[in-house]
PDB file of C-alpha atoms in Angstrom:
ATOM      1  CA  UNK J   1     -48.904  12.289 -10.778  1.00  0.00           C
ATOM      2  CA  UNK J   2     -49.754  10.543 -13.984  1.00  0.00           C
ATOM      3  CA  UNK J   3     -46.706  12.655 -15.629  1.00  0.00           C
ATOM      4  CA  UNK J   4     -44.308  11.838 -13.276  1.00  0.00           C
ATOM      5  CA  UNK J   5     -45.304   7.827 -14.126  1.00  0.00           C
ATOM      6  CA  UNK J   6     -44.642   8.853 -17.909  1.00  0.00           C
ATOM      7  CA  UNK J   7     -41.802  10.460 -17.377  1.00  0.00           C
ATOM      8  CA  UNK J   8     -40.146   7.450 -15.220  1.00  0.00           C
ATOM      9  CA  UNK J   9     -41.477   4.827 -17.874  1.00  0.00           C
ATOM     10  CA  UNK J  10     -39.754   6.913 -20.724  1.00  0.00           C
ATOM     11  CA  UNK J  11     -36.546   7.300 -18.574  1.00  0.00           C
ATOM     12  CA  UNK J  12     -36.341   3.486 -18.517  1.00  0.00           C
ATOM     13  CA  UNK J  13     -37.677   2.845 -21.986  1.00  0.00           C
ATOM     14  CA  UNK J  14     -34.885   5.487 -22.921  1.00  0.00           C
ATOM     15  CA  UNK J  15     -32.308   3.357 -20.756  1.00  0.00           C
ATOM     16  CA  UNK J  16     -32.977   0.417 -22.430  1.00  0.00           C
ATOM     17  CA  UNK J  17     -32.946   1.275 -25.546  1.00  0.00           C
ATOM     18  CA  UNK J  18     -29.362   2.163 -25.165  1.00  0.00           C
ATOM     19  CA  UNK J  19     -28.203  -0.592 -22.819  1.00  0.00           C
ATOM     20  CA  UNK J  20     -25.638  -3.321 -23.958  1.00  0.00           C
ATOM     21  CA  UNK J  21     -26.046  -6.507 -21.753  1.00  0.00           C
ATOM     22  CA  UNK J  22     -23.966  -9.824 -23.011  1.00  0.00           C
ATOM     23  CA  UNK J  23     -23.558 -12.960 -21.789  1.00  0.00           C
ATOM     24  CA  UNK J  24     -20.264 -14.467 -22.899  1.00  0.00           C
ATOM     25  CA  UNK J  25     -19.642 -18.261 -21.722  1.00  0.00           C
ATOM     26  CA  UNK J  26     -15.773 -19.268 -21.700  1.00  0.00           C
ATOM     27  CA  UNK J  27     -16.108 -22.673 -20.047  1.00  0.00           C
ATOM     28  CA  UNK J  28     -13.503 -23.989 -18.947  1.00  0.00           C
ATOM     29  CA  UNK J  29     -11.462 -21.339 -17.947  1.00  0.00           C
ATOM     30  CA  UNK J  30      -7.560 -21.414 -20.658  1.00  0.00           C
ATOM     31  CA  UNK J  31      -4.065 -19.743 -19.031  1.00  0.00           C
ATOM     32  CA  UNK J  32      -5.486 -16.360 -20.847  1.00  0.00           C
ATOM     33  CA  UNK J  33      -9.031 -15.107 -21.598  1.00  0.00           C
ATOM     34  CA  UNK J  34     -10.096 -12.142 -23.305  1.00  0.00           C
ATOM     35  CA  UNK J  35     -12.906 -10.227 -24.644  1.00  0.00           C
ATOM     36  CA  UNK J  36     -13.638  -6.625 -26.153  1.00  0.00           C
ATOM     37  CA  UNK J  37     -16.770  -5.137 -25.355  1.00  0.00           C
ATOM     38  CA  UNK J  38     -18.484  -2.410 -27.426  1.00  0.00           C
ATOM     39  CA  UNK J  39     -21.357  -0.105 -26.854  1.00  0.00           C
ATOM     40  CA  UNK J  40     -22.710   3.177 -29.359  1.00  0.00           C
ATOM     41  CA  UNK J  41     -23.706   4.576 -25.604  1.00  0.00           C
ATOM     42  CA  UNK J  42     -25.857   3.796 -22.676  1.00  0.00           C
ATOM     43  CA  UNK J  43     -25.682   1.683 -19.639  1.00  0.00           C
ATOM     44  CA  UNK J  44     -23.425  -1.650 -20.205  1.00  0.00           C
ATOM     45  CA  UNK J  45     -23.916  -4.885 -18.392  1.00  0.00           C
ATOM     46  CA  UNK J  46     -22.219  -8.143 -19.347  1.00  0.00           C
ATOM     47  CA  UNK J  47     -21.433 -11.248 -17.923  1.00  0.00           C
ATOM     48  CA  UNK J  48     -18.278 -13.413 -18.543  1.00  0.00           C
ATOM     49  CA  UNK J  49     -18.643 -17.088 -16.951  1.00  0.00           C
ATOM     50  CA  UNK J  50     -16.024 -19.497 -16.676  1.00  0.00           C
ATOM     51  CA  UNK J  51     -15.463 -22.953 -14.946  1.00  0.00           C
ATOM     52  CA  UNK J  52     -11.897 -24.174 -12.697  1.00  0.00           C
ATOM     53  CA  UNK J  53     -10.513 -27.439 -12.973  1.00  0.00           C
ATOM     54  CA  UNK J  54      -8.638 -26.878 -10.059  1.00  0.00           C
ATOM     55  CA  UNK J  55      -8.108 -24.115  -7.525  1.00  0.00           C
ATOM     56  CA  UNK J  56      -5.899 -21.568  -9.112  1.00  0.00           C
ATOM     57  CA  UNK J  57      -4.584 -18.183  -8.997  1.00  0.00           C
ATOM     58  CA  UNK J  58      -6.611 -15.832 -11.212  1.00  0.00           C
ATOM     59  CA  UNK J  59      -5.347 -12.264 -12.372  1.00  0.00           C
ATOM     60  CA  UNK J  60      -7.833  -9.524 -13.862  1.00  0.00           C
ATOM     61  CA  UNK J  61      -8.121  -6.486 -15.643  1.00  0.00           C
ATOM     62  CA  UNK J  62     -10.582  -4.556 -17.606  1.00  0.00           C
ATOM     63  CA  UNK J  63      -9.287  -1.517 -19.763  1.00  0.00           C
ATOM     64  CA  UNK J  64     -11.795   0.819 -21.245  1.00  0.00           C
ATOM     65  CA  UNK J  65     -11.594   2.663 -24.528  1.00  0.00           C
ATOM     66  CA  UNK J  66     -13.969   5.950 -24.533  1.00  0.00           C
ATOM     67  CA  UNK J  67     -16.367   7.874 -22.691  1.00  0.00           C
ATOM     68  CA  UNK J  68     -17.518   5.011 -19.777  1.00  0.00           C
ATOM     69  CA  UNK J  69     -18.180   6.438 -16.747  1.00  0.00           C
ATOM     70  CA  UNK J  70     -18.819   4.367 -13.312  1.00  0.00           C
ATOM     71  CA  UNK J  71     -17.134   1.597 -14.428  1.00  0.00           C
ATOM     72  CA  UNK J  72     -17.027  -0.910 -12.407  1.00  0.00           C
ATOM     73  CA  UNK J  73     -16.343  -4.881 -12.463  1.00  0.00           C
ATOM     74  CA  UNK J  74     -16.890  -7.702 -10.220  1.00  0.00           C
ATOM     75  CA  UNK J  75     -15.727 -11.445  -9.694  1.00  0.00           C
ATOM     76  CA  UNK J  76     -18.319 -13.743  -8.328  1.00  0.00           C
ATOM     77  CA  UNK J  77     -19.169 -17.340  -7.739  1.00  0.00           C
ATOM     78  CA  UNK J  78     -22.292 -19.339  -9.259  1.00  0.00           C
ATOM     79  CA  UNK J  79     -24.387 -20.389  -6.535  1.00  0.00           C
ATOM     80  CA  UNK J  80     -26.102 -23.970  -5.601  1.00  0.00           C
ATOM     81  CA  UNK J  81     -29.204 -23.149  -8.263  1.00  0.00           C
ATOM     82  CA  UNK J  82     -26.874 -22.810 -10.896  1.00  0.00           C
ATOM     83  CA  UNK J  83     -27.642 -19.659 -12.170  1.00  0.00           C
ATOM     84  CA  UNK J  84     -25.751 -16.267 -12.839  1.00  0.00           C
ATOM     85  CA  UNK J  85     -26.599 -13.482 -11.147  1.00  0.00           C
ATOM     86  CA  UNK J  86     -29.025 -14.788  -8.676  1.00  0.00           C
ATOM     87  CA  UNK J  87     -29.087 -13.366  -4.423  1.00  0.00           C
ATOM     88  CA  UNK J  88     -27.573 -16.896  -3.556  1.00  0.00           C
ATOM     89  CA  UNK J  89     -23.652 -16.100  -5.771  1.00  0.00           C
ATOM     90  CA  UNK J  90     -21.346 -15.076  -3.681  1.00  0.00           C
ATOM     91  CA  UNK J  91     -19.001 -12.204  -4.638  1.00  0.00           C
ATOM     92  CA  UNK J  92     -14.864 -12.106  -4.158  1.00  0.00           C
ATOM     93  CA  UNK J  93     -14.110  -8.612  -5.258  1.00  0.00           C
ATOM     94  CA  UNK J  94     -15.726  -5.524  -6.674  1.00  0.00           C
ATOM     95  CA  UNK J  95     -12.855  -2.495  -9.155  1.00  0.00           C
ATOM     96  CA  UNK J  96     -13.149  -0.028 -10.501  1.00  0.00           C
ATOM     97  CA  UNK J  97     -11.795   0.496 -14.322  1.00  0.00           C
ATOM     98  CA  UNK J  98     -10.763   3.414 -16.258  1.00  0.00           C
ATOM     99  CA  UNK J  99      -7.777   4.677 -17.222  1.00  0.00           C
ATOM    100  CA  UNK J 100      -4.744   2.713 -17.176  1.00  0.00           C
ATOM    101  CA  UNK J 101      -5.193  -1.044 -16.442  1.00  0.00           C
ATOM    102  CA  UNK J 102      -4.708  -2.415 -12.725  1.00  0.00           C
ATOM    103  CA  UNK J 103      -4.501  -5.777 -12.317  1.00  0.00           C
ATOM    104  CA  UNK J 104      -6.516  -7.848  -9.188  1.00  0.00           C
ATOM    105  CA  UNK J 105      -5.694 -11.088  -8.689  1.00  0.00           C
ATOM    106  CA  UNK J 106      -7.413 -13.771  -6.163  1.00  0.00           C
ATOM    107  CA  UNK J 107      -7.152 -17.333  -5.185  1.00  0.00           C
ATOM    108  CA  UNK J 108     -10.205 -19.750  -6.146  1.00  0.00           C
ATOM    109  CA  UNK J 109     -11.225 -23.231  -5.407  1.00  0.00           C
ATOM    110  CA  UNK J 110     -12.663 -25.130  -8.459  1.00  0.00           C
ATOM    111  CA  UNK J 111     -15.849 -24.176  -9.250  1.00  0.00           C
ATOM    112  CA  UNK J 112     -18.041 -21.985 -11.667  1.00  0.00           C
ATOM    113  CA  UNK J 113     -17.720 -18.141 -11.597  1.00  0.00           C
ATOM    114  CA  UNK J 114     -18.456 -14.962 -13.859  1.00  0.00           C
ATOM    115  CA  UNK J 115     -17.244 -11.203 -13.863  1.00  0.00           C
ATOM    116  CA  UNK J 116     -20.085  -9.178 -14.337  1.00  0.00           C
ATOM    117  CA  UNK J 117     -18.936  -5.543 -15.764  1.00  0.00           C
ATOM    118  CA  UNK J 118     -20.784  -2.353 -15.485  1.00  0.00           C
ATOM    119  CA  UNK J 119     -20.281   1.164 -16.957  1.00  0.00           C
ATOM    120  CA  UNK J 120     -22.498   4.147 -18.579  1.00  0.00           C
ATOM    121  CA  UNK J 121     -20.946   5.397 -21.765  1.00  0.00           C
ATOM    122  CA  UNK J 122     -21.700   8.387 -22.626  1.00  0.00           C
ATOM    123  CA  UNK J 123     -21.186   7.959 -26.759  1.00  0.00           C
ATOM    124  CA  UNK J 124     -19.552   5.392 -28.768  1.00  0.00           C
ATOM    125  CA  UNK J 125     -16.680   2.909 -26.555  1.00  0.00           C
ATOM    126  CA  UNK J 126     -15.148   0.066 -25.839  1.00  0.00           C
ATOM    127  CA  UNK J 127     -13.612  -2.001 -22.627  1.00  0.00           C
ATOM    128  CA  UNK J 128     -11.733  -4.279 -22.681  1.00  0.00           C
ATOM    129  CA  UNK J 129     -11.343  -7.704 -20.299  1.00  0.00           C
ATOM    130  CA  UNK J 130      -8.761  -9.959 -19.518  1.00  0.00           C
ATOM    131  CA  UNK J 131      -8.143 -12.973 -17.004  1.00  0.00           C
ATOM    132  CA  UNK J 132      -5.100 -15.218 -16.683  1.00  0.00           C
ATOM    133  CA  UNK J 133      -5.654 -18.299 -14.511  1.00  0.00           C
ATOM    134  CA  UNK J 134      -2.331 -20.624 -13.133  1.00  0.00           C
ATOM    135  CA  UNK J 135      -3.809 -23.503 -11.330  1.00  0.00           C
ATOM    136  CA  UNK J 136      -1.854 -24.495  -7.916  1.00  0.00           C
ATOM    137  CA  UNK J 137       0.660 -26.585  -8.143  1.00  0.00           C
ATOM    138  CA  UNK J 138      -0.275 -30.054  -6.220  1.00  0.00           C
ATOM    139  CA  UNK J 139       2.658 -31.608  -4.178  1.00  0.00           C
ATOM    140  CA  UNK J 140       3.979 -35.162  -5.938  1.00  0.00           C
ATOM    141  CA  UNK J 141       3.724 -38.085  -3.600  1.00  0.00           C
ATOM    142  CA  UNK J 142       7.529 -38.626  -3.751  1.00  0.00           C
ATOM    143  CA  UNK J 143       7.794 -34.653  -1.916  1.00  0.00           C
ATOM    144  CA  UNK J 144       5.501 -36.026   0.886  1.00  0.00           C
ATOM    145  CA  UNK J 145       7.992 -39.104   1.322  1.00  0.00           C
ATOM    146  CA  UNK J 146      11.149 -37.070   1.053  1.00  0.00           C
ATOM    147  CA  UNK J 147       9.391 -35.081   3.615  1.00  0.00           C
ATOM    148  CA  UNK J 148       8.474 -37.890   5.712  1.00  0.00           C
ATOM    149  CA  UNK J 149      12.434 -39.332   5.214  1.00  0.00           C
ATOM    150  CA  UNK J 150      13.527 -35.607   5.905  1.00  0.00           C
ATOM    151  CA  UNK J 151      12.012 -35.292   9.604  1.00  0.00           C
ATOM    152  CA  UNK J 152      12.789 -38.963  10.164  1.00  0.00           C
ATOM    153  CA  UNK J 153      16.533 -38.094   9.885  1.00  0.00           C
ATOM    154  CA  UNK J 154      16.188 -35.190  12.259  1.00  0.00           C
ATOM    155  CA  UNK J 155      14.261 -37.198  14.811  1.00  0.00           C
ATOM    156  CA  UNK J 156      16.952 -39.891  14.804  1.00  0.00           C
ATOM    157  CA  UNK J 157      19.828 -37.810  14.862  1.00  0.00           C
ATOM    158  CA  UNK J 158      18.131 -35.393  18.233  1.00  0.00           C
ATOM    159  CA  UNK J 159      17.912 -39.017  20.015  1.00  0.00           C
ATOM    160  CA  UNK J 160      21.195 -39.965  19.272  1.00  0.00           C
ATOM    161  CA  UNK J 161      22.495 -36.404  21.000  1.00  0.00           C
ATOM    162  CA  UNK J 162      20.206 -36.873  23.640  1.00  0.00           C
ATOM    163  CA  UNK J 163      21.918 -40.336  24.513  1.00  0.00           C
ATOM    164  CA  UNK J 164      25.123 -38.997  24.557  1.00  0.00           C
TER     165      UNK J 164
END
């Protein structure tokens, strides 16, 4: 029993000694974001967090470079406490990565968010992450009145057929 325990505690000690966890802060989320992570080998698991102004259209992709198996990344939203990663963040897609780059793209409200990306590299690699946000365009108040002027004209004129 007692070897199984040491066995387990070196399997983590192991683990961690080759894990690469980052927390990368972009605030305020520009039109492109990027980062390149790299690892000698082991288990990675970074965070990249980032604030919207407004809701917008966000595209993303993560590309790796080397020997990363079970990579995976996911889009999420901070929760009320605040914090990254905690049970009360709710998630808006989970990929895959490897290989050649496919791009996922989803609509959020403004708010805070973070990718978290996982992967086990087997030796020396790199991924790479990118996100491109395009806000939503917001209707001028002169659209809503052409509007408004628009369906006027098309009540009037159905009344003035219906009279005749």
């Amino acid at each position: 029993m007692k070897l199984k325990s040491i066995a387990a505690a070196s399997m983590v000690a192991f683990t961690a000694l080759g894990s690469h966890a980052a927390d990368t802060s972009w605030g305020s989320h520009a039109l492109l974001e990027s980062a390149l992570g790299l690892t000698a080998g082991g288990v990675i698991f970074d965070t990249f967090s980032f604030s919207l102004g407004a809701q917008s259209s966000v595209a993303s992709s993560v590309t790796s470079l080397g020997p990363i198996g079970a990579g995976t990344y996911s889009l999420f939203s901070v929760g009320n406490d605040g914090l990254v990663g905690t049970p009360d963040d709710q998630g808006f897609g989970a990929w895959t990565y490897g290989g050649a780059p496919v791009v996922h793209t989803v609509s959020l409200a403004a708010g805070n968010y973070y990718y978290s990306v996982f992967g086990i590299a087997s030796g020396a690699a790199a991924y790479s992450i990118n996100s491109a946000a395009t806000a939503a365009p917001v209707p001028e108040p002169e659209t809503y009145a052409l509007l408004a002027a628009g369906l006027g004209m098309v009540g009037f004129i159905a009344s003035r057929r219906r009279r005749d």
